[in-house]
Amino acid sequence: MTQEFSAVGLSSARRDSSEKAGGAAKFADDYSVPGMLYGAILGSPIASGRIKSIDLTEAKTVPGVVSILTADDLPDRRVGSFIKDEVTLARGYVRFVGEPVAAVAAETKEAADLAAQLIIVDFEDLPSVCSLDEALAEDAPLVHPGQDDYVRTSETPTNGNIFWSASILEGNPDAVWDSCDVIVEDTYETPGQYHAYMEPCSALAEPDLAGRITVRSTAQSIFYIQGRISDELDIPMSNIRCVAPKIGGGFGGKNGVSVQPIAVALARASGRPVKITLSRSQDMEMLRSRHPTRIRMRTGAKKDGTLVAREAELWFDAGAYTDESPAVLSFGMLCSRGPYNCPNISVKGHAVYTNKLKAGSFRGFGNPQATFASESQLDALAVKLNMDPIELRRKNAMKAGDHWLGGQTVDSCAMTQCLDALDERLKEEVSALPPAEEGWQRGVGVSGLSHISGLMGTSAFVNLRADGTVALQTGVVDIGQGSDTVLPQICAETLRLPLESIAYAAQDTDSSPYNWKTAASRITYTAGRAVMQATVEMRERILRDAADMLECSKDDLELDIGGTVRVVGADRKVSFREIAARAFNRVGGPIVGQHAFAFDGPRFDPKRAAMSNFAFDNLGVYVFGAVGVVVDVDTVTGKTIVQKVWSAHDIGRAINPQSVEGQVQGAVVQGVGYALLEELVWENGRLTNPSFMDYKIPDGMDAPSEITVMLIEEAPEATGPFGAKGIGEAPIVGVAPAIANAVFNATGARLTRIPMTSERVLNGILSL
Amino acid sequence: MGPGMTFSEPETLDEVCSLLSKDPEARCLAGGASLVAMMNAGLLAPTQLISLRKIPDLGAITSMPDGSVKIGAMARHNDVAAFSGFLGAQRIISAAACRIGHPAIRNMGTIGGSICHADPSADYPTAITAADAVVSILGSEGARQVAARDFFVDWLETTLEQGEIAVSVTIPPDPSNASVHYEKFTRADGDFATVSVAACLGMSDGVVQTFRVVVGGVAEKPVRSPEDEAVFIGRPLKDSDIVEFSAALEALCNPIDDMRGSADYRLKLMPRLISRALKRAQADQLVSDSGETA
Ligand SMILES: Cc1cc2nc3c(=O)[nH]c(=O)nc-3n(C[C@H](O)[C@H](O)[C@H](O)COP(=O)(O)OP(=O)(O)OC[C@H]3O[C@@H](n4cnc5c(N)ncnc54)[C@H](O)[C@@H]3O)c2cc1C
C-alpha cells in the first residue's frame, strides 16, 4: 500500500526559479543604497615578507576617497576556529600573494581601485615555501615562526610548517601484511581547485545611527559571519545583523568569511554604507581553494578480494592560514577506508602551512582526495586479482550495522544496492553505445563513494496562520542547492498540506532561529529534522485542539491532504482555519512549534579505534553510492572525453527528486573538471591562472553528454525527515577515481595525479 | 574606460587612418572581443577607440571574377564560417572560422581584428597563411598588399605601421581543388589552440599537386616552410615524408610553456596532429576523386 503524499517526493519547481530565470532575484552586488561608498582591497604583491611601512599620502589625494584602513586602524586580534592565526588586514607580515593589506572606501569604484593601487607598501622580502615539498624540506623557512604562541582549540603537536597532525588506528596492519596475497602501493597527488561559483564574493555593510550594522553578503551562514565579524572587530553580536540575499553558488567557498569584516570596518570608519565586490581574479587570489594533497597509500587483500589491511599517510597543503584545515584533514582521514570493511587500518595526516592562499572547505571536504587514492587503489587490486572491479567492491561493501572507520555504527546503508544498480546499467548500456571515433580508445571505470549528512546544531520555528496556512522559519541560507523549496516541502508533508500553503522567511540573524552552516550535505537531513520536529510539535497541538472541538480522542484523528483533521472512518472534520480561529482568539493562543538540536548520532568508539587529534567527534548519517563512467581517450593527443556517467545514490528518500538529480549532475560535472582540467598553478608564489581564460572549468560541450542518476530509496534513514539523507557532496567524491580507472581501462596507463590533463595522459601512454 | 579616453565612429577609411596616424595610443575597435578584454584586464589603456562599425561594406564577403574570395576586415567569424563560395583550398578559411571560441565570440569577432591582434594561438593566422592569402592594407601614406606569410611578425605584432589598418583579406583560387583539414587541439571547449594545424592537400593520379601545412601555437607566428612542402609535389603521399617534414618544421618552432600546455607537449603534439590532418585531408581527396570518376 502506498501512502499518498502532499509534498514530499514531488519534484516541485524551485520556489525561486521564476525570479532567477527572469533576472529579478537580487544577489549581494545587486543591492545599492543611498550614500553608499565602494570598497577596494590592496592585496599583497609578494608571497612572504615583513611590512616595513605603509605610505598612504598619494592614495589620500585621489578625489572621492573617504577612508583608508590598515591593520593599525583595527583591533589587534587574531582569530580562527581551530588556531587563532588570522587577521583582518595583514599585521606586520604578509604570507601569500593577494593577502589583504589595506582597504579603501571611496565615492566611486574607480576612485577606490585607483587609491588602493597608489598605497605604497615597503616590504622586506622573506623566503617563501609554495609547495608541500618546499614546506616540508629540512630547514624550510617557516610560514608562521610564532605559531607556538597562537591560541589553539587543541594541543596538537607541530613540526616546522606542519601545524596539525592526527592519527587513527584500528587493528594492527603491521602484523598482517605478510598474510596478504596481494598488496598495492602508490602515491597520489591532487590539485588546488577553485570553487568557481558564478557569483564572486561581495558584501554590503550599512551602519545605522543607533550603532548597529546590517551586512548583506555572499555567505553560507548568516550566523557564522555574524560571529566572525564580532570576533575580528570586537563588536557585540547584538550590534551586527546579517541577512541573506540570493547566493550564486558556494560549494564551500562561502563557508568562511570573505570581505565582510573589511566592509564593516570601512563602514564604521566612514559612517556610510560600503559595498565591496571582488573581481574574478581577486576572488581567485584572495579567498580559498580545495586543499592540494599528497597521499601515500598501501592496501593488502586476500586472493578472494577480501581487504585485510590499509595504511595511509595524507599531507594537506593548507596555504597560509589554518582556516578549516584541521577539520578537512580529519574528514579526509576518516574517509580513507571508504565504504568498505577492512579490519586493519592505520591513517596518519598532516596539515601544512605554505605561502599560498588558504585552502578550506570545498564540496567533499577532504573526501574526494582520499577517495581518489582509495578507489584508484581498489582498481589496481582488482586488476592484480583479475577480478571484476564491481565484484571486488561488493565483496567488501559495508552493510547496515557495520562500523565506520573510528567505530561509529552505520544504521542505514544501501551500498550493495548501489553497486548492484550500477552493475546492471553498465551491463545493459555500455555495449549499446556507439563506438569510439577512429584513433580513440574506450574505457569503463567505476568507483564507490560515501559521505555524511548529519552535523552540528540547527533549529526551526513554525506557526499556523489564521487561514490555516503556515509560516516556517529556519536560519538556513539557500546557496542554490534548493533548501528554500525542500525545507518547506518537509513542513508541508508533516501537515499533509500542499507546498503552496507554506510561507518561508528569508534569513536574518535578528529573527531567524540559529543554524550552523549550509555545508557538509547537512541541510536536508539535519535542518530537515528540525523542521519536521517543529512541525510535529505544531501538529500535536492542532490534533489536541481538533480533538477538543470534535469531542473525541486525539488518537481517533487523522489528517487529510489540504488542511483538515477528520475522525477516522467518520464524516466529522474540522479545518486548520477553524482550529486557528479558535486558538488565536479564545482557547490556548496561537499555534506554534519549535525544535532545536545538535547532531546526536553515534560517537567514535575508543574500544575499536585509537584516534588522536581529530578536529571533531560528532558527525554521521553516512550516505553511500557508486559511479561508473565511459571515457574515450584520443591516443594521438591524450585528450580524454567522458561520454557517459551513471551515478547511483543511497539517498534514504528523495524529498524532491528533480532537485536531487540536479545536485548529482552538477557535482558530476564539477568532478569531471577536477579529474581532467582544473588546477590552480603557482609559480614563484604567484597564482599563474587567476581567470577563466587560463583556469578552465568544463562547459556544456565538455560535460558528459549524459548523466544518468539512480536514486536508491531502499534504506530510509530512521532518524531522517521521511527517511531522507544528504546529497550535496557525495556525487563529486567518486568521479575522479572512476575516470582515472576508465583511463587505465582504455589505455593501460595508471594516472596517480589529477587533473589528468591531455598532456599527462599522453605522457602516461607514451611511457608504457 | 580610462580617464579621458575618447570614442569615435568615422564613416570613411581615410578618416580612420588619419586619426590613427596622429595618435600612437589610439586603437581601432572591431568586434572588441580581444581589445576590450585586454582593457578590462588592465593590459592596455588606449587614448582613443575608433570604431570601424560605420564604415560601409567593410564586412562584405565577395567571390571575385578570377575565383578569389575577398573578405572584408569587419566580416564576423560566423559569416565567414557560413560562406559557401569557398572552393578547394579556400575552404581552410571556413574550416578554421567555425572552430573559433564559442558562438557568442563568433558573432562578435572579425577577421580583421583577429589577424591584427596576431595571437599565434588564434585560428585565422594559421588558416590564412595556409590559404596563401593576401592582406590589403590602407594607411595615410597609401595602400599596400602583403602576403599572409609576411603579415605576422612576432607575438601580437604585425607588419602594420602606425596609421595603417587592414581592409580585407583575399583568398586566391585553387585550381587543384585541394581537400582541407583544420585540426585544432584545445584543453577545453571554446579555448584557443594549444596547437593547430591547417592542411591543404590536392592529389591527382595518386600524386600530390598541392601541399600546404601550417602550424599554430608553436612559435611567435604561424610556422610554415615552403621549401619542405615542395618535396611532396609530384610524388605519392608517404608516411616517411610526413615524418621528415614534421621534423623539419620542428626546427622552426619556438614554443612556450603556458596554461594550455608545456613547450614539450606542443612539440609532441605537432607531428601527431600533422599526420592526423593529412590523413583526414587525404581521405576527403579519395572521396572526391571517386565521386568524380563515378
Ligand atoms: C572567450 C574568447 C574566446 C576566444 N577564442 C578564440 C579562439 O578559439 N580562436 C581564435 O582565433 N580567437 C579566439 N578569440 C579571439 C576572437 O576571435 C577575437 O574576435 C579576435 O581575436 C579579435 O577580433 P575582434 O574583431 O574582436 O577585434 P578587436 O578586439 O576589436 O581588436 C583586436 C585588435 O586588432 C585591432 N584591429 C581590429 N581591427 C583592425 C583592422 N581592421 N585593422 C587594424 N587593426 C585592427 C584592434 O585595434 C585591436 O588591437 C576568443 C576571444 C574570446 C573573448
mmCIF file with all atom_site columns, C-alpha atoms and ligand atoms in Angstrom, chain B residues 27-36 52 73 77 99-102 105 108-110 112-114 116-117 122-124 160 164-166 184 190-192, ligand 1:
data_model
loop_
_atom_site.group_PDB
_atom_site.id
_atom_site.type_symbol
_atom_site.label_atom_id
_atom_site.label_alt_id
_atom_site.label_comp_id
_atom_site.label_asym_id
_atom_site.label_entity_id
_atom_site.label_seq_id
_atom_site.pdbx_PDB_ins_code
_atom_site.Cartn_x
_atom_site.Cartn_y
_atom_site.Cartn_z
_atom_site.occupancy
_atom_site.B_iso_or_equiv
_atom_site.pdbx_formal_charge
_atom_site.auth_seq_id
_atom_site.auth_comp_id
_atom_site.auth_asym_id
_atom_site.auth_atom_id
_atom_site.pdbx_PDB_model_num
ATOM   1  C CA  . ARG B 1 27  ? 43.234 51.806 -31.365 1.00 0.00 ? 27  ARG B CA  1
ATOM   2  C CA  . CYS B 1 28  ? 40.589 50.883 -33.838 1.00 0.00 ? 28  CYS B CA  1
ATOM   3  C CA  . LEU B 1 29  ? 37.758 48.842 -32.472 1.00 0.00 ? 29  LEU B CA  1
ATOM   4  C CA  . ALA B 1 30  ? 36.356 45.942 -34.482 1.00 0.00 ? 30  ALA B CA  1
ATOM   5  C CA  . GLY B 1 31  ? 34.420 43.245 -32.597 1.00 0.00 ? 31  GLY B CA  1
ATOM   6  C CA  . GLY B 1 32  ? 36.056 44.235 -29.338 1.00 0.00 ? 32  GLY B CA  1
ATOM   7  C CA  . ALA B 1 33  ? 36.435 40.625 -28.247 1.00 0.00 ? 33  ALA B CA  1
ATOM   8  C CA  . SER B 1 34  ? 40.174 40.895 -27.692 1.00 0.00 ? 34  SER B CA  1
ATOM   9  C CA  . LEU B 1 35  ? 40.634 44.635 -27.342 1.00 0.00 ? 35  LEU B CA  1
ATOM   10 C CA  . VAL B 1 36  ? 38.021 45.168 -24.636 1.00 0.00 ? 36  VAL B CA  1
ATOM   11 C CA  . LEU B 1 52  ? 35.060 50.551 -37.671 1.00 0.00 ? 52  LEU B CA  1
ATOM   12 C CA  . ALA B 1 73  ? 38.052 43.190 -42.395 1.00 0.00 ? 73  ALA B CA  1
ATOM   13 C CA  . HIS B 1 77  ? 33.657 34.769 -37.807 1.00 0.00 ? 77  HIS B CA  1
ATOM   14 C CA  . ARG B 1 99  ? 36.325 26.473 -34.679 1.00 0.00 ? 99  ARG B CA  1
ATOM   15 C CA  . ILE B 1 100 ? 36.924 29.907 -33.137 1.00 0.00 ? 100 ILE B CA  1
ATOM   16 C CA  . GLY B 1 101 ? 35.808 30.222 -29.492 1.00 0.00 ? 101 GLY B CA  1
ATOM   17 C CA  . HIS B 1 102 ? 32.131 29.939 -28.711 1.00 0.00 ? 102 HIS B CA  1
ATOM   18 C CA  . ILE B 1 105 ? 32.600 35.056 -29.843 1.00 0.00 ? 105 ILE B CA  1
ATOM   19 C CA  . MET B 1 108 ? 31.313 39.314 -32.242 1.00 0.00 ? 108 MET B CA  1
ATOM   20 C CA  . GLY B 1 109 ? 34.820 38.818 -33.561 1.00 0.00 ? 109 GLY B CA  1
ATOM   21 C CA  . THR B 1 110 ? 36.043 39.843 -37.015 1.00 0.00 ? 110 THR B CA  1
ATOM   22 C CA  . GLY B 1 112 ? 40.464 41.936 -39.344 1.00 0.00 ? 112 GLY B CA  1
ATOM   23 C CA  . GLY B 1 113 ? 40.514 42.059 -35.553 1.00 0.00 ? 113 GLY B CA  1
ATOM   24 C CA  . SER B 1 114 ? 41.769 38.519 -35.289 1.00 0.00 ? 114 SER B CA  1
ATOM   25 C CA  . CYS B 1 116 ? 45.681 42.341 -36.438 1.00 0.00 ? 116 CYS B CA  1
ATOM   26 C CA  . HIS B 1 117 ? 45.639 41.071 -32.849 1.00 0.00 ? 117 HIS B CA  1
ATOM   27 C CA  . ALA B 1 122 ? 44.405 32.088 -32.825 1.00 0.00 ? 122 ALA B CA  1
ATOM   28 C CA  . ASP B 1 123 ? 42.881 30.256 -35.751 1.00 0.00 ? 123 ASP B CA  1
ATOM   29 C CA  . TYR B 1 124 ? 42.884 32.749 -38.633 1.00 0.00 ? 124 TYR B CA  1
ATOM   30 C CA  . LEU B 1 160 ? 51.106 47.225 -39.793 1.00 0.00 ? 160 LEU B CA  1
ATOM   31 C CA  . GLU B 1 164 ? 47.597 51.654 -41.114 1.00 0.00 ? 164 GLU B CA  1
ATOM   32 C CA  . ILE B 1 165 ? 44.639 49.320 -40.993 1.00 0.00 ? 165 ILE B CA  1
ATOM   33 C CA  . ALA B 1 166 ? 43.791 46.010 -42.593 1.00 0.00 ? 166 ALA B CA  1
ATOM   34 C CA  . LYS B 1 184 ? 42.698 22.184 -33.564 1.00 0.00 ? 184 LYS B CA  1
ATOM   35 C CA  . GLY B 1 190 ? 35.996 27.268 -26.780 1.00 0.00 ? 190 GLY B CA  1
ATOM   36 C CA  . ASP B 1 191 ? 39.636 27.736 -25.847 1.00 0.00 ? 191 ASP B CA  1
ATOM   37 C CA  . PHE B 1 192 ? 42.430 28.979 -28.064 1.00 0.00 ? 192 PHE B CA  1
HETATM 38 C C1  . LIG C 2 .   ? 36.331 33.973 -24.752 1.00 0.00 ? 1   LIG C C1  1
HETATM 39 C C2  . LIG C 2 .   ? 37.076 34.150 -26.029 1.00 0.00 ? 1   LIG C C2  1
HETATM 40 C C3  . LIG C 2 .   ? 37.458 33.050 -26.741 1.00 0.00 ? 1   LIG C C3  1
HETATM 41 C C4  . LIG C 2 .   ? 38.149 33.195 -27.934 1.00 0.00 ? 1   LIG C C4  1
HETATM 42 N N1  . LIG C 2 .   ? 38.522 32.076 -28.583 1.00 0.00 ? 1   LIG C N1  1
HETATM 43 C C5  . LIG C 2 .   ? 39.226 32.204 -29.738 1.00 0.00 ? 1   LIG C C5  1
HETATM 44 C C6  . LIG C 2 .   ? 39.645 31.065 -30.451 1.00 0.00 ? 1   LIG C C6  1
HETATM 45 O O1  . LIG C 2 .   ? 39.366 29.928 -30.074 1.00 0.00 ? 1   LIG C O1  1
HETATM 46 N N2  . LIG C 2 .   ? 40.342 31.238 -31.592 1.00 0.00 ? 1   LIG C N2  1
HETATM 47 C C7  . LIG C 2 .   ? 40.639 32.490 -32.052 1.00 0.00 ? 1   LIG C C7  1
HETATM 48 O O2  . LIG C 2 .   ? 41.269 32.602 -33.091 1.00 0.00 ? 1   LIG C O2  1
HETATM 49 N N3  . LIG C 2 .   ? 40.246 33.584 -31.396 1.00 0.00 ? 1   LIG C N3  1
HETATM 50 C C8  . LIG C 2 .   ? 39.541 33.482 -30.255 1.00 0.00 ? 1   LIG C C8  1
HETATM 51 N N4  . LIG C 2 .   ? 39.153 34.602 -29.591 1.00 0.00 ? 1   LIG C N4  1
HETATM 52 C C9  . LIG C 2 .   ? 39.511 35.924 -30.140 1.00 0.00 ? 1   LIG C C9  1
HETATM 53 C C10 . LIG C 2 .   ? 38.422 36.385 -31.094 1.00 0.00 ? 1   LIG C C10 1
HETATM 54 O O3  . LIG C 2 .   ? 38.454 35.629 -32.261 1.00 0.00 ? 1   LIG C O3  1
HETATM 55 C C11 . LIG C 2 .   ? 38.534 37.863 -31.423 1.00 0.00 ? 1   LIG C C11 1
HETATM 56 O O4  . LIG C 2 .   ? 37.397 38.137 -32.141 1.00 0.00 ? 1   LIG C O4  1
HETATM 57 C C12 . LIG C 2 .   ? 39.719 38.324 -32.254 1.00 0.00 ? 1   LIG C C12 1
HETATM 58 O O5  . LIG C 2 .   ? 40.943 37.976 -31.663 1.00 0.00 ? 1   LIG C O5  1
HETATM 59 C C13 . LIG C 2 .   ? 39.699 39.821 -32.346 1.00 0.00 ? 1   LIG C C13 1
HETATM 60 O O6  . LIG C 2 .   ? 38.693 40.251 -33.186 1.00 0.00 ? 1   LIG C O6  1
HETATM 61 P P1  . LIG C 2 .   ? 37.802 41.495 -32.875 1.00 0.00 ? 1   LIG C P1  1
HETATM 62 O O7  . LIG C 2 .   ? 37.050 41.771 -34.116 1.00 0.00 ? 1   LIG C O7  1
HETATM 63 O O8  . LIG C 2 .   ? 37.006 41.279 -31.682 1.00 0.00 ? 1   LIG C O8  1
HETATM 64 O O9  . LIG C 2 .   ? 38.902 42.636 -32.669 1.00 0.00 ? 1   LIG C O9  1
HETATM 65 P P2  . LIG C 2 .   ? 39.102 43.718 -31.542 1.00 0.00 ? 1   LIG C P2  1
HETATM 66 O O10 . LIG C 2 .   ? 39.143 43.068 -30.221 1.00 0.00 ? 1   LIG C O10 1
HETATM 67 O O11 . LIG C 2 .   ? 38.143 44.820 -31.722 1.00 0.00 ? 1   LIG C O11 1
HETATM 68 O O12 . LIG C 2 .   ? 40.543 44.215 -31.945 1.00 0.00 ? 1   LIG C O12 1
HETATM 69 C C14 . LIG C 2 .   ? 41.699 43.447 -31.743 1.00 0.00 ? 1   LIG C C14 1
HETATM 70 C C15 . LIG C 2 .   ? 42.952 44.243 -32.109 1.00 0.00 ? 1   LIG C C15 1
HETATM 71 O O13 . LIG C 2 .   ? 43.033 44.422 -33.505 1.00 0.00 ? 1   LIG C O13 1
HETATM 72 C C16 . LIG C 2 .   ? 42.990 45.795 -33.861 1.00 0.00 ? 1   LIG C C16 1
HETATM 73 N N5  . LIG C 2 .   ? 42.158 45.872 -35.075 1.00 0.00 ? 1   LIG C N5  1
HETATM 74 C C17 . LIG C 2 .   ? 40.890 45.437 -35.206 1.00 0.00 ? 1   LIG C C17 1
HETATM 75 N N6  . LIG C 2 .   ? 40.502 45.563 -36.479 1.00 0.00 ? 1   LIG C N6  1
HETATM 76 C C18 . LIG C 2 .   ? 41.535 46.094 -37.164 1.00 0.00 ? 1   LIG C C18 1
HETATM 77 C C19 . LIG C 2 .   ? 41.760 46.439 -38.523 1.00 0.00 ? 1   LIG C C19 1
HETATM 78 N N7  . LIG C 2 .   ? 40.825 46.256 -39.460 1.00 0.00 ? 1   LIG C N7  1
HETATM 79 N N8  . LIG C 2 .   ? 42.963 46.944 -38.866 1.00 0.00 ? 1   LIG C N8  1
HETATM 80 C C20 . LIG C 2 .   ? 43.917 47.136 -37.948 1.00 0.00 ? 1   LIG C C20 1
HETATM 81 N N9  . LIG C 2 .   ? 43.780 46.807 -36.642 1.00 0.00 ? 1   LIG C N9  1
HETATM 82 C C21 . LIG C 2 .   ? 42.599 46.285 -36.260 1.00 0.00 ? 1   LIG C C21 1
HETATM 83 C C22 . LIG C 2 .   ? 42.416 46.489 -32.657 1.00 0.00 ? 1   LIG C C22 1
HETATM 84 O O14 . LIG C 2 .   ? 42.842 47.827 -32.581 1.00 0.00 ? 1   LIG C O14 1
HETATM 85 C C23 . LIG C 2 .   ? 42.963 45.639 -31.527 1.00 0.00 ? 1   LIG C C23 1
HETATM 86 O O15 . LIG C 2 .   ? 44.282 45.996 -31.252 1.00 0.00 ? 1   LIG C O15 1
HETATM 87 C C24 . LIG C 2 .   ? 38.455 34.482 -28.409 1.00 0.00 ? 1   LIG C C24 1
HETATM 88 C C25 . LIG C 2 .   ? 38.074 35.594 -27.696 1.00 0.00 ? 1   LIG C C25 1
HETATM 89 C C26 . LIG C 2 .   ? 37.390 35.462 -26.528 1.00 0.00 ? 1   LIG C C26 1
HETATM 90 C C27 . LIG C 2 .   ? 36.975 36.687 -25.780 1.00 0.00 ? 1   LIG C C27 1
#
